[in-house]
């Protein structure tokens, strides 16, 4: 009997391993392997066309001491993250609150509002956005009809980054759907009890909706922050791959791409990639650390 059980367990493990093998193969060959290679190349002078040469920490030292564009890309990325993420989440929450009122055709509205998230990261939408916000684009034409002489939002370094931020905020659909799901889980008796105590809509929002929704807000903040740090397509298309004008849209990922595939400094680009991993890790840890102060769970966080 014991032999049969052992044989059966062995067969079950073999079948499970067989079904997991495609995922394991992809994990090793497409994720862990390239990550290990990238970590090695980050300590080398590697130009793709020639064999790599070990240089230790020189790539990281150059970033911090002799590469002003590295600092500029960090500055642009930080502004993008710290402005676009709060605006996107506030807008997503506002729309979710409106859709949570029980309006007719809720499924249609959810689909319509989710479409920008599906399309916003595409090359076609980025090109359309560049045309709309250009000097003679649709936005300026509409403003001219009411007597407003607007600048070229894409070519003017004062506004070019904010055109990327606006495009990012427009892609609020995924956060909105998650917020809407969270709002559906707020017990209605909380609002009934607060109404009896004389609480108004603002008080209910501040003292019921936000605390109950705080785990969902926390999840959206984490995911959108990570996504914002990795933003690339929109900056590449709108700036024609240059990060211009005057490096005002030189996102970190775009500069990494230019170093690796335009200047063939793949070792330097690999080092930049690991710095990005470190930055995302630090901000994620900071958010998790701060969550003890403002995220509330029904079980007390246990």
CSV table of C-alpha atoms in Angstrom, one decimal:
chain,number,residue,atom,x,y,z
A,1,UNK,CA,0.0,0.0,0.0
A,2,UNK,CA,2.8,2.4,0.9
A,3,UNK,CA,4.6,1.6,-2.4
A,4,UNK,CA,1.4,2.4,-4.3
A,5,UNK,CA,0.9,5.7,-2.5
A,6,UNK,CA,4.6,6.6,-3.1
A,7,UNK,CA,4.3,5.7,-6.8
A,8,UNK,CA,1.0,7.6,-7.1
A,9,UNK,CA,2.6,10.7,-5.4
A,10,UNK,CA,5.6,10.4,-7.7
A,11,UNK,CA,3.3,10.3,-10.8
A,12,UNK,CA,1.3,13.3,-9.6
A,13,UNK,CA,4.5,15.3,-9.1
A,14,UNK,CA,5.7,14.3,-12.5
A,15,UNK,CA,2.5,15.4,-14.1
A,16,UNK,CA,2.5,18.7,-12.2
A,17,UNK,CA,6.1,19.3,-13.3
A,18,UNK,CA,5.2,18.5,-16.9
A,19,UNK,CA,2.4,21.1,-16.8
A,20,UNK,CA,4.7,23.7,-15.1
A,21,UNK,CA,7.6,23.1,-17.5
A,22,UNK,CA,6.6,25.8,-20.1
A,23,UNK,CA,6.4,28.4,-17.3
A,24,UNK,CA,9.6,27.2,-15.7
A,25,UNK,CA,11.4,27.3,-19.1
A,26,UNK,CA,10.1,30.8,-19.7
A,27,UNK,CA,11.1,32.0,-16.2
A,28,UNK,CA,14.6,30.7,-16.6
A,29,UNK,CA,15.2,31.6,-20.3
A,30,UNK,CA,13.2,34.8,-20.6
A,31,UNK,CA,13.4,36.3,-17.1
A,32,UNK,CA,16.1,35.0,-14.8
A,33,UNK,CA,18.7,34.4,-17.5
A,34,UNK,CA,18.5,37.9,-19.1
A,35,UNK,CA,18.5,39.4,-15.6
A,36,UNK,CA,21.7,37.6,-14.7
A,37,UNK,CA,23.3,38.6,-18.0
A,38,UNK,CA,22.2,42.2,-17.5
A,39,UNK,CA,23.7,42.2,-14.0
A,40,UNK,CA,27.0,41.0,-15.4
A,41,UNK,CA,27.0,43.4,-18.3
A,42,UNK,CA,26.4,46.3,-15.8
A,43,UNK,CA,30.0,45.9,-14.6
A,44,UNK,CA,31.4,45.7,-18.1
A,45,UNK,CA,32.2,47.9,-21.1
A,46,UNK,CA,29.9,46.2,-23.7
A,47,UNK,CA,29.0,47.7,-27.0
A,48,UNK,CA,27.1,44.7,-28.5
A,49,UNK,CA,29.4,44.7,-31.5
A,50,UNK,CA,32.5,43.8,-29.4
A,51,UNK,CA,33.2,41.4,-26.6
A,52,UNK,CA,32.6,42.8,-23.1
A,53,UNK,CA,35.4,44.1,-20.9
A,54,UNK,CA,35.2,44.1,-17.1
A,55,UNK,CA,35.4,47.6,-15.6
A,56,UNK,CA,33.8,47.1,-12.2
A,57,UNK,CA,31.8,50.0,-10.8
A,58,UNK,CA,32.9,52.5,-13.5
A,59,UNK,CA,29.4,52.6,-15.2
A,60,UNK,CA,27.8,53.5,-11.9
A,61,UNK,CA,30.5,56.1,-11.0
A,62,UNK,CA,30.0,57.7,-14.4
A,63,UNK,CA,26.3,58.0,-13.9
A,64,UNK,CA,26.6,59.8,-10.6
A,65,UNK,CA,29.6,62.1,-11.4
A,66,UNK,CA,30.0,62.6,-15.1
A,67,UNK,CA,26.7,62.2,-16.9
A,68,UNK,CA,24.4,65.3,-16.6
A,69,UNK,CA,21.8,63.6,-18.8
A,70,UNK,CA,21.4,60.8,-16.3
A,71,UNK,CA,20.5,63.4,-13.6
A,72,UNK,CA,18.2,65.1,-16.1
A,73,UNK,CA,16.4,61.8,-16.9
A,74,UNK,CA,15.9,61.2,-13.2
A,75,UNK,CA,14.5,64.7,-12.7
A,76,UNK,CA,12.1,64.3,-15.6
A,77,UNK,CA,11.0,60.9,-14.4
A,78,UNK,CA,10.5,62.0,-10.8
A,79,UNK,CA,8.3,65.0,-12.0
A,80,UNK,CA,6.3,62.6,-14.2
A,81,UNK,CA,5.8,60.1,-11.4
A,82,UNK,CA,5.0,62.6,-8.6
A,83,UNK,CA,2.5,64.6,-10.8
A,84,UNK,CA,0.9,62.0,-13.0
A,85,UNK,CA,0.2,59.2,-10.4
A,86,UNK,CA,-1.7,61.4,-7.9
A,87,UNK,CA,-3.7,63.1,-10.7
A,88,UNK,CA,-4.5,59.8,-12.4
A,89,UNK,CA,-5.7,58.2,-9.1
A,90,UNK,CA,-7.8,61.2,-8.1
A,91,UNK,CA,-9.4,61.4,-11.5
A,92,UNK,CA,-10.0,57.6,-11.5
A,93,UNK,CA,-11.6,57.7,-8.0
A,94,UNK,CA,-13.8,60.6,-9.0
A,95,UNK,CA,-15.1,58.8,-12.0
A,96,UNK,CA,-15.6,55.6,-9.9
A,97,UNK,CA,-17.6,57.5,-7.4
A,98,UNK,CA,-19.9,58.8,-10.2
A,99,UNK,CA,-20.3,55.4,-11.7
A,100,UNK,CA,-21.1,53.9,-8.2
A,101,UNK,CA,-24.3,55.9,-8.0
A,102,UNK,CA,-26.2,53.1,-9.7
A,103,UNK,CA,-26.7,54.7,-13.1
A,104,UNK,CA,-28.2,52.9,-16.1
A,105,UNK,CA,-25.9,51.2,-18.5
A,106,UNK,CA,-23.0,50.9,-16.0
A,107,UNK,CA,-21.3,48.2,-18.1
A,108,UNK,CA,-21.2,50.4,-21.1
A,109,UNK,CA,-19.7,53.3,-19.2
A,110,UNK,CA,-17.1,51.1,-17.6
A,111,UNK,CA,-16.1,49.8,-21.1
A,112,UNK,CA,-15.9,53.3,-22.5
A,113,UNK,CA,-13.8,54.6,-19.7
A,114,UNK,CA,-11.5,51.6,-19.8
A,115,UNK,CA,-10.8,51.9,-23.6
A,116,UNK,CA,-8.1,54.7,-23.0
A,117,UNK,CA,-6.1,52.3,-20.8
A,118,UNK,CA,-6.2,49.7,-23.6
A,119,UNK,CA,-5.2,52.1,-26.3
A,120,UNK,CA,-3.2,54.7,-24.5
A,121,UNK,CA,0.1,52.8,-24.5
A,122,UNK,CA,0.0,52.2,-28.3
A,123,UNK,CA,2.2,53.9,-30.8
A,124,UNK,CA,-0.9,55.1,-32.9
A,125,UNK,CA,-2.4,56.9,-29.9
A,126,UNK,CA,0.9,58.5,-29.0
A,127,UNK,CA,1.2,59.8,-32.6
A,128,UNK,CA,-2.4,61.0,-32.5
A,129,UNK,CA,-1.7,62.8,-29.2
A,130,UNK,CA,1.3,64.5,-30.7
A,131,UNK,CA,-0.8,65.8,-33.6
A,132,UNK,CA,-3.6,67.0,-31.4
A,133,UNK,CA,-1.2,68.9,-29.1
A,134,UNK,CA,1.0,70.3,-31.8
A,135,UNK,CA,1.1,74.0,-32.8
A,136,UNK,CA,-1.7,73.6,-35.4
A,137,UNK,CA,-3.4,70.7,-33.7
A,138,UNK,CA,-7.0,70.2,-32.7
A,139,UNK,CA,-6.5,71.4,-29.2
A,140,UNK,CA,-5.1,74.8,-30.3
A,141,UNK,CA,-7.7,75.1,-33.0
A,142,UNK,CA,-10.4,74.8,-30.4
A,143,UNK,CA,-8.7,77.3,-28.1
A,144,UNK,CA,-8.3,79.7,-31.0
A,145,UNK,CA,-12.1,79.6,-31.6
A,146,UNK,CA,-12.6,81.2,-28.1
A,147,UNK,CA,-9.8,83.7,-28.6
A,148,UNK,CA,-7.0,81.9,-26.7
A,149,UNK,CA,-3.6,81.8,-28.4
A,150,UNK,CA,-2.0,78.6,-27.1
A,151,UNK,CA,1.6,77.5,-27.5
A,152,UNK,CA,2.9,74.3,-29.2
A,153,UNK,CA,2.4,71.9,-26.3
A,154,UNK,CA,4.8,69.3,-27.7
A,155,UNK,CA,7.6,71.5,-29.0
A,156,UNK,CA,7.7,74.0,-26.1
A,157,UNK,CA,10.0,72.7,-23.3
A,158,UNK,CA,7.8,74.4,-20.7
A,159,UNK,CA,4.8,72.3,-21.5
A,160,UNK,CA,6.1,69.2,-23.3
A,161,UNK,CA,6.4,67.0,-20.2
A,162,UNK,CA,2.9,68.0,-19.1
A,163,UNK,CA,1.5,66.7,-22.4
A,164,UNK,CA,2.9,63.3,-21.4
A,165,UNK,CA,1.4,63.7,-17.9
A,166,UNK,CA,-2.0,64.5,-19.5
A,167,UNK,CA,-1.7,61.4,-21.7
A,168,UNK,CA,-0.9,59.3,-18.7
A,169,UNK,CA,-3.9,60.7,-16.7
A,170,UNK,CA,-6.1,59.9,-19.6
A,171,UNK,CA,-5.3,56.3,-19.2
A,172,UNK,CA,-7.1,56.0,-15.9
A,173,UNK,CA,-9.4,53.1,-16.8
A,174,UNK,CA,-7.7,50.3,-14.9
A,175,UNK,CA,-7.5,52.2,-11.7
A,176,UNK,CA,-11.1,53.3,-12.1
A,177,UNK,CA,-12.3,49.7,-12.4
A,178,UNK,CA,-10.4,48.7,-9.3
A,179,UNK,CA,-11.7,51.6,-7.4
A,180,UNK,CA,-15.3,50.8,-8.5
A,181,UNK,CA,-14.9,47.2,-7.3
A,182,UNK,CA,-13.7,48.5,-4.0
A,183,UNK,CA,-16.6,50.9,-3.6
A,184,UNK,CA,-19.0,48.0,-4.2
A,185,UNK,CA,-17.5,46.4,-1.0
A,186,UNK,CA,-18.2,49.3,1.3
A,187,UNK,CA,-21.1,48.2,3.6
A,188,UNK,CA,-24.1,50.5,3.0
A,189,UNK,CA,-25.0,50.3,6.7
A,190,UNK,CA,-21.9,52.5,7.5
A,191,UNK,CA,-23.5,55.3,5.5
A,192,UNK,CA,-26.9,54.8,7.0
A,193,UNK,CA,-25.5,54.9,10.5
A,194,UNK,CA,-23.5,58.1,9.8
A,195,UNK,CA,-26.5,59.7,8.3
A,196,UNK,CA,-28.4,59.1,11.5
A,197,UNK,CA,-25.5,60.8,13.4
A,198,UNK,CA,-25.8,63.8,11.1
A,199,UNK,CA,-22.8,63.2,8.9
A,200,UNK,CA,-22.8,64.9,5.5
A,201,UNK,CA,-21.5,63.7,2.1
A,202,UNK,CA,-18.1,65.2,2.7
A,203,UNK,CA,-17.8,63.6,6.2
A,204,UNK,CA,-18.9,60.3,4.9
A,205,UNK,CA,-16.3,60.4,2.1
A,206,UNK,CA,-13.5,61.4,4.5
A,207,UNK,CA,-14.3,59.1,7.4
A,208,UNK,CA,-16.0,56.1,5.7
A,209,UNK,CA,-15.2,55.9,2.0
A,210,UNK,CA,-11.5,56.7,2.1
A,211,UNK,CA,-10.6,54.5,5.2
A,212,UNK,CA,-12.5,51.5,3.9
A,213,UNK,CA,-11.0,52.1,0.4
A,214,UNK,CA,-7.5,52.6,1.7
A,215,UNK,CA,-6.2,49.1,0.8
A,216,UNK,CA,-7.4,49.5,-2.8
A,217,UNK,CA,-5.9,53.0,-2.9
A,218,UNK,CA,-2.6,51.5,-1.7
A,219,UNK,CA,-2.7,48.8,-4.3
A,220,UNK,CA,-3.3,51.4,-7.1
A,221,UNK,CA,-0.6,53.7,-5.8
A,222,UNK,CA,2.0,50.8,-5.9
A,223,UNK,CA,1.0,49.6,-9.4
A,224,UNK,CA,0.8,53.0,-10.9
A,225,UNK,CA,4.1,54.2,-9.4
A,226,UNK,CA,5.9,51.2,-10.8
A,227,UNK,CA,4.2,51.7,-14.2
A,228,UNK,CA,5.1,55.4,-14.3
A,229,UNK,CA,8.8,54.8,-13.6
A,230,UNK,CA,8.9,52.4,-16.6
A,231,UNK,CA,7.1,54.8,-19.0
A,232,UNK,CA,8.7,54.8,-22.4
A,233,UNK,CA,6.4,54.6,-25.5
A,234,UNK,CA,4.7,58.0,-25.1
A,235,UNK,CA,8.0,59.9,-24.5
A,236,UNK,CA,9.7,58.1,-27.4
A,237,UNK,CA,6.9,58.8,-30.0
A,238,UNK,CA,6.0,62.3,-28.9
A,239,UNK,CA,9.7,63.4,-28.9
A,240,UNK,CA,10.6,61.4,-32.0
A,241,UNK,CA,13.0,59.3,-29.8
A,242,UNK,CA,15.1,62.3,-28.8
A,243,UNK,CA,13.7,63.2,-25.4
A,244,UNK,CA,13.3,66.8,-26.6
A,245,UNK,CA,12.8,69.6,-26.8
A,246,UNK,CA,15.9,70.4,-24.7
A,247,UNK,CA,15.7,67.0,-23.0
A,248,UNK,CA,12.4,68.1,-21.3
A,249,UNK,CA,10.8,64.7,-22.0
A,250,UNK,CA,14.0,62.6,-21.5
A,251,UNK,CA,12.4,59.9,-19.4
A,252,UNK,CA,14.7,57.4,-17.6
A,253,UNK,CA,13.6,54.5,-19.7
A,254,UNK,CA,14.0,56.5,-22.9
A,255,UNK,CA,17.6,57.5,-22.0
A,256,UNK,CA,18.3,53.9,-21.1
A,257,UNK,CA,17.1,52.8,-24.5
A,258,UNK,CA,19.2,55.5,-26.3
A,259,UNK,CA,22.3,54.4,-24.4
A,260,UNK,CA,21.8,50.8,-25.3
A,261,UNK,CA,20.5,50.9,-28.8
A,262,UNK,CA,21.5,54.3,-30.2
A,263,UNK,CA,24.9,54.6,-28.7
A,264,UNK,CA,25.6,50.9,-28.3
A,265,UNK,CA,26.7,51.3,-24.7
A,266,UNK,CA,24.9,48.2,-23.5
A,267,UNK,CA,27.0,47.8,-20.4
A,268,UNK,CA,26.0,51.3,-19.3
A,269,UNK,CA,22.4,50.7,-20.2
A,270,UNK,CA,22.4,47.5,-18.1
A,271,UNK,CA,23.8,49.5,-15.2
A,272,UNK,CA,21.0,52.0,-15.6
A,273,UNK,CA,18.4,49.2,-15.7
A,274,UNK,CA,19.6,48.0,-12.3
A,275,UNK,CA,19.6,51.5,-10.9
A,276,UNK,CA,15.9,51.7,-12.0
A,277,UNK,CA,15.2,48.4,-10.3
A,278,UNK,CA,16.8,49.8,-7.1
A,279,UNK,CA,14.8,53.0,-7.4
A,280,UNK,CA,11.5,51.2,-7.8
A,281,UNK,CA,12.4,48.9,-4.9
A,282,UNK,CA,13.1,51.8,-2.6
A,283,UNK,CA,9.9,53.7,-3.5
A,284,UNK,CA,7.9,50.5,-3.0
A,285,UNK,CA,9.5,49.9,0.4
A,286,UNK,CA,8.7,53.5,1.4
A,287,UNK,CA,5.1,53.1,0.4
A,288,UNK,CA,4.8,49.8,2.3
A,289,UNK,CA,6.4,51.5,5.3
A,290,UNK,CA,4.0,54.5,5.1
A,291,UNK,CA,1.0,52.2,4.7
A,292,UNK,CA,1.0,51.5,8.5
A,293,UNK,CA,-0.1,55.2,8.9
A,294,UNK,CA,-3.0,55.4,6.5
A,295,UNK,CA,-4.0,52.0,5.2
A,296,UNK,CA,-6.8,50.4,7.3
A,297,UNK,CA,-7.8,46.7,7.2
A,298,UNK,CA,-10.9,45.1,8.7
A,299,UNK,CA,-8.7,42.6,10.5
A,300,UNK,CA,-6.4,45.2,11.8
A,301,UNK,CA,-3.7,44.5,9.2
A,302,UNK,CA,-2.9,41.0,10.6
